[in-house]
Short mmCIF file of N, CA, C and O in Angstrom, two decimals:
data_model
loop_
_atom_site.label_atom_id
_atom_site.label_comp_id
_atom_site.label_asym_id
_atom_site.label_seq_id
_atom_site.Cartn_x
_atom_site.Cartn_y
_atom_site.Cartn_z
N MET G 891 79.16 94.84 113.63
CA MET G 891 80.55 94.54 113.35
C MET G 891 80.70 93.80 112.03
O MET G 891 81.63 94.04 111.29
N ALA G 892 79.77 92.88 111.75
CA ALA G 892 79.84 92.13 110.49
C ALA G 892 79.68 93.06 109.30
O ALA G 892 80.33 92.87 108.27
N GLU G 893 78.82 94.07 109.45
CA GLU G 893 78.61 95.04 108.36
C GLU G 893 79.89 95.82 108.08
O GLU G 893 80.25 96.04 106.92
N LYS G 894 80.60 96.23 109.13
CA LYS G 894 81.84 96.97 108.96
C LYS G 894 82.89 96.11 108.26
O LYS G 894 83.58 96.58 107.35
N ASN G 895 83.01 94.84 108.64
CA ASN G 895 83.96 93.94 107.98
C ASN G 895 83.59 93.72 106.52
O ASN G 895 84.46 93.64 105.67
N ARG G 896 82.30 93.64 106.22
CA ARG G 896 81.86 93.45 104.84
C ARG G 896 82.23 94.67 104.00
O ARG G 896 82.73 94.55 102.88
N LEU G 897 82.02 95.88 104.55
CA LEU G 897 82.37 97.10 103.83
C LEU G 897 83.87 97.22 103.62
O LEU G 897 84.32 97.66 102.57
N ASN G 898 84.66 96.84 104.62
CA ASN G 898 86.10 96.91 104.47
C ASN G 898 86.62 95.91 103.44
O ASN G 898 87.67 96.12 102.85
N GLY G 899 85.91 94.82 103.22
CA GLY G 899 86.32 93.82 102.25
C GLY G 899 85.88 94.12 100.82
O GLY G 899 86.25 93.41 99.90
N MET G 900 85.08 95.18 100.65
CA MET G 900 84.58 95.54 99.31
C MET G 900 85.72 95.95 98.39
O MET G 900 86.70 96.53 98.83
N LYS G 901 85.56 95.67 97.12
CA LYS G 901 86.50 96.14 96.10
C LYS G 901 85.84 97.31 95.37
O LYS G 901 84.63 97.30 95.10
N ILE G 902 86.64 98.32 95.07
CA ILE G 902 86.13 99.54 94.45
C ILE G 902 86.92 99.77 93.16
O ILE G 902 88.15 99.67 93.16
N PRO G 903 86.22 100.09 92.05
CA PRO G 903 86.94 100.33 90.80
C PRO G 903 87.63 101.70 90.80
O PRO G 903 87.05 102.69 91.26
N VAL G 904 88.86 101.74 90.34
CA VAL G 904 89.60 102.99 90.19
C VAL G 904 90.37 102.95 88.87
O VAL G 904 90.66 101.88 88.35
N MET G 905 90.67 104.14 88.36
CA MET G 905 91.55 104.24 87.21
C MET G 905 92.42 105.48 87.40
O MET G 905 91.91 106.59 87.54
N ILE G 906 93.70 105.26 87.44
CA ILE G 906 94.66 106.35 87.58
C ILE G 906 95.09 106.74 86.18
O ILE G 906 95.44 105.87 85.37
N PRO G 907 95.04 108.04 85.86
CA PRO G 907 95.40 108.48 84.50
C PRO G 907 96.78 107.99 84.08
O PRO G 907 97.67 107.83 84.92
N ARG G 908 96.92 107.77 82.81
CA ARG G 908 98.19 107.30 82.25
C ARG G 908 99.30 108.30 82.55
O ARG G 908 99.09 109.50 82.54
N ALA G 909 100.46 107.78 82.78
CA ALA G 909 101.61 108.60 83.14
C ALA G 909 102.24 109.26 81.92
O ALA G 909 102.11 108.77 80.80
N GLY G 910 102.93 110.33 82.19
CA GLY G 910 103.74 110.94 81.15
C GLY G 910 105.01 110.14 80.97
O GLY G 910 105.24 109.14 81.66
N ALA G 911 105.87 110.56 80.08
CA ALA G 911 107.10 109.81 79.78
C ALA G 911 108.02 109.71 80.99
O ALA G 911 108.75 108.73 81.14
N SER G 912 107.98 110.70 81.88
CA SER G 912 108.92 110.71 83.01
C SER G 912 108.35 110.05 84.26
O SER G 912 109.05 109.91 85.25
N GLU G 913 107.09 109.63 84.25
CA GLU G 913 106.46 109.03 85.43
C GLU G 913 106.49 107.51 85.35
O GLU G 913 106.54 106.93 84.27
N ASP G 914 106.44 106.89 86.53
CA ASP G 914 106.36 105.43 86.59
C ASP G 914 105.03 104.96 86.01
O ASP G 914 104.01 105.63 86.17
N PRO G 915 105.00 103.79 85.39
CA PRO G 915 103.73 103.27 84.84
C PRO G 915 102.81 102.71 85.93
O PRO G 915 101.71 102.30 85.64
N TYR G 916 103.29 102.67 87.18
CA TYR G 916 102.50 102.15 88.30
C TYR G 916 102.51 103.14 89.45
O TYR G 916 103.43 103.93 89.60
N VAL G 917 101.49 103.05 90.29
CA VAL G 917 101.43 103.79 91.54
C VAL G 917 101.48 102.75 92.66
O VAL G 917 100.75 101.76 92.62
N LEU G 918 102.35 102.97 93.62
CA LEU G 918 102.44 102.08 94.77
C LEU G 918 101.70 102.70 95.95
O LEU G 918 101.89 103.87 96.27
N VAL G 919 100.86 101.89 96.57
CA VAL G 919 100.11 102.32 97.75
C VAL G 919 100.40 101.33 98.87
O VAL G 919 100.24 100.11 98.67
N GLY G 920 100.84 101.84 100.01
CA GLY G 920 101.13 100.98 101.14
C GLY G 920 100.08 101.13 102.22
O GLY G 920 99.74 102.23 102.61
N VAL G 921 99.57 100.00 102.70
CA VAL G 921 98.59 99.98 103.79
C VAL G 921 99.03 98.90 104.77
O VAL G 921 99.08 97.72 104.42
N ASN G 922 99.34 99.31 105.98
CA ASN G 922 99.74 98.37 107.04
C ASN G 922 100.85 97.42 106.60
O ASN G 922 100.82 96.23 106.85
N GLY G 923 101.84 97.97 105.91
CA GLY G 923 102.99 97.17 105.50
C GLY G 923 102.79 96.35 104.24
O GLY G 923 103.70 95.63 103.82
N VAL G 924 101.63 96.44 103.62
CA VAL G 924 101.35 95.70 102.38
C VAL G 924 101.31 96.70 101.22
O VAL G 924 100.53 97.65 101.24
N LEU G 925 102.17 96.49 100.23
CA LEU G 925 102.21 97.36 99.05
C LEU G 925 101.29 96.83 97.96
O LEU G 925 101.28 95.63 97.68
N THR G 926 100.54 97.73 97.36
CA THR G 926 99.69 97.40 96.22
C THR G 926 100.19 98.20 95.02
O THR G 926 100.34 99.42 95.11
N GLN G 927 100.45 97.52 93.93
CA GLN G 927 100.93 98.16 92.71
C GLN G 927 99.74 98.33 91.77
O GLN G 927 99.12 97.35 91.35
N ILE G 928 99.43 99.59 91.44
CA ILE G 928 98.26 99.89 90.61
C ILE G 928 98.75 100.43 89.26
O ILE G 928 99.44 101.45 89.22
N PRO G 929 98.40 99.77 88.17
CA PRO G 929 98.84 100.26 86.86
C PRO G 929 98.08 101.53 86.46
O PRO G 929 96.91 101.68 86.76
N ARG G 930 98.79 102.41 85.80
CA ARG G 930 98.16 103.64 85.30
C ARG G 930 97.46 103.34 83.98
O ARG G 930 97.91 102.53 83.19
N GLY G 931 96.33 104.01 83.76
CA GLY G 931 95.62 103.91 82.49
C GLY G 931 94.76 102.68 82.33
O GLY G 931 94.25 102.43 81.24
N LYS G 932 94.61 101.88 83.39
CA LYS G 932 93.78 100.67 83.33
C LYS G 932 92.81 100.67 84.49
O LYS G 932 93.20 100.96 85.62
N PRO G 933 91.54 100.37 84.25
CA PRO G 933 90.62 100.25 85.38
C PRO G 933 90.93 98.98 86.18
O PRO G 933 91.13 97.91 85.60
N VAL G 934 91.04 99.13 87.50
CA VAL G 934 91.32 97.99 88.37
C VAL G 934 90.44 98.07 89.61
O VAL G 934 89.92 99.14 89.95
N MET G 935 90.27 96.95 90.28
CA MET G 935 89.51 96.89 91.52
C MET G 935 90.51 96.88 92.68
O MET G 935 91.47 96.11 92.66
N VAL G 936 90.28 97.77 93.65
CA VAL G 936 91.17 97.86 94.81
C VAL G 936 90.35 97.76 96.08
O VAL G 936 89.14 97.99 96.08
N SER G 937 91.02 97.45 97.17
CA SER G 937 90.33 97.37 98.46
C SER G 937 89.89 98.77 98.90
O SER G 937 90.40 99.78 98.41
N ARG G 938 88.95 98.79 99.80
CA ARG G 938 88.45 100.07 100.31
C ARG G 938 89.56 100.89 100.96
O ARG G 938 89.63 102.10 100.81
N LYS G 939 90.48 100.24 101.66
CA LYS G 939 91.58 100.95 102.31
C LYS G 939 92.49 101.61 101.28
O LYS G 939 92.90 102.76 101.44
N VAL G 940 92.82 100.90 100.22
CA VAL G 940 93.66 101.46 99.16
C VAL G 940 92.93 102.62 98.49
O VAL G 940 93.51 103.67 98.21
N TYR G 941 91.63 102.46 98.25
CA TYR G 941 90.83 103.53 97.65
C TYR G 941 90.87 104.79 98.51
O TYR G 941 91.03 105.90 98.00
N GLU G 942 90.72 104.63 99.82
CA GLU G 942 90.74 105.78 100.73
C GLU G 942 92.09 106.50 100.68
O GLU G 942 92.15 107.72 100.70
N ILE G 943 93.17 105.75 100.63
CA ILE G 943 94.51 106.36 100.53
C ILE G 943 94.61 107.17 99.24
O ILE G 943 95.09 108.31 99.25
N LEU G 944 94.17 106.61 98.13
CA LEU G 944 94.22 107.32 96.85
C LEU G 944 93.35 108.58 96.88
O LEU G 944 93.76 109.64 96.38
N ARG G 945 92.17 108.48 97.46
CA ARG G 945 91.26 109.63 97.55
C ARG G 945 91.88 110.75 98.38
O ARG G 945 91.86 111.92 98.00
N ARG G 946 92.45 110.39 99.51
CA ARG G 946 93.07 111.41 100.37
C ARG G 946 94.28 112.02 99.71
O ARG G 946 94.55 113.22 99.86
N SER G 947 95.01 111.23 98.96
CA SER G 947 96.17 111.74 98.24
C SER G 947 95.75 112.78 97.20
O SER G 947 96.38 113.82 97.06
N ASP G 948 94.66 112.50 96.47
CA ASP G 948 94.15 113.46 95.49
C ASP G 948 93.71 114.75 96.17
O ASP G 948 93.97 115.85 95.67
N SER G 949 93.05 114.64 97.31
CA SER G 949 92.59 115.83 98.03
C SER G 949 93.78 116.66 98.50
O SER G 949 93.77 117.89 98.37
N ALA G 950 94.79 116.01 99.01
CA ALA G 950 95.98 116.73 99.47
C ALA G 950 96.68 117.42 98.31
O ALA G 950 97.17 118.55 98.45
N LYS G 951 96.70 116.77 97.17
CA LYS G 951 97.34 117.36 95.98
C LYS G 951 96.59 118.62 95.55
O LYS G 951 97.20 119.64 95.22
N GLU G 952 95.25 118.57 95.55
CA GLU G 952 94.46 119.74 95.18
C GLU G 952 94.72 120.91 96.11
O GLU G 952 94.88 122.05 95.68
N VAL G 953 94.76 120.65 97.41
CA VAL G 953 94.99 121.71 98.39
C VAL G 953 96.38 122.30 98.21
O VAL G 953 96.55 123.53 98.21
N SER G 954 97.39 121.46 98.02
CA SER G 954 98.75 121.98 97.87
C SER G 954 98.89 122.78 96.58
O SER G 954 99.55 123.83 96.56
N GLU G 955 98.25 122.34 95.49
CA GLU G 955 98.32 123.10 94.23
C GLU G 955 97.63 124.45 94.37
O GLU G 955 98.13 125.47 93.88
N ALA G 956 96.49 124.48 95.05
CA ALA G 956 95.79 125.74 95.26
C ALA G 956 96.61 126.68 96.13
O ALA G 956 96.70 127.88 95.86
N PHE G 957 97.23 126.15 97.15
CA PHE G 957 98.06 126.96 98.04
C PHE G 957 99.24 127.56 97.28
O PHE G 957 99.53 128.75 97.39
N LEU G 958 99.92 126.72 96.50
CA LEU G 958 101.09 127.19 95.77
C LEU G 958 100.74 128.20 94.69
O LEU G 958 101.55 129.06 94.36
N SER G 959 99.52 128.09 94.14
CA SER G 959 99.13 129.04 93.10
C SER G 959 98.55 130.32 93.67
O SER G 959 98.24 131.25 92.93
N GLY G 960 98.37 130.38 94.99
CA GLY G 960 97.85 131.58 95.64
C GLY G 960 96.34 131.66 95.68
O GLY G 960 95.78 132.66 96.09
N ASN G 961 95.63 130.60 95.27
CA ASN G 961 94.18 130.60 95.31
C ASN G 961 93.69 130.39 96.73
O ASN G 961 94.42 129.94 97.60
N ASN G 962 92.42 130.66 96.95
CA ASN G 962 91.82 130.45 98.26
C ASN G 962 91.52 128.96 98.40
O ASN G 962 90.52 128.47 97.91
N TYR G 963 92.37 128.25 99.10
CA TYR G 963 92.22 126.81 99.24
C TYR G 963 91.27 126.42 100.35
O TYR G 963 90.90 125.27 100.50
N ALA G 964 90.81 127.39 101.15
CA ALA G 964 89.90 127.08 102.27
C ALA G 964 88.54 126.63 101.76
O ALA G 964 87.81 125.93 102.47
N ASN G 965 88.17 126.99 100.53
CA ASN G 965 86.85 126.66 100.00
C ASN G 965 86.84 125.42 99.11
O ASN G 965 85.83 125.10 98.51
N LEU G 966 87.97 124.71 99.04
CA LEU G 966 88.01 123.50 98.22
C LEU G 966 87.13 122.43 98.83
O LEU G 966 87.09 122.25 100.03
N LYS G 967 86.45 121.69 97.98
CA LYS G 967 85.61 120.57 98.44
C LYS G 967 86.47 119.33 98.50
O LYS G 967 87.01 118.89 97.50
N LEU G 968 86.62 118.76 99.69
CA LEU G 968 87.49 117.59 99.86
C LEU G 968 86.71 116.35 99.95
O LEU G 968 85.88 115.93 100.32
#
């Protein structure tokens, strides 16, 4: 149990690409009612939970883009 708590408390480096002119300069991630504001274009350390949300969001985006473009999305590596 202590190992699991230690892993959940880890900070992980992430960098979200800089936004275009029409996008917000920050990405908001909500976990259990707590919002985390992540600036675009800057490397930052985030909690493991926030990292997992961002990773899953990227995976979902890839699948939806493949589906909309008509590609075979069943073979995407998630």
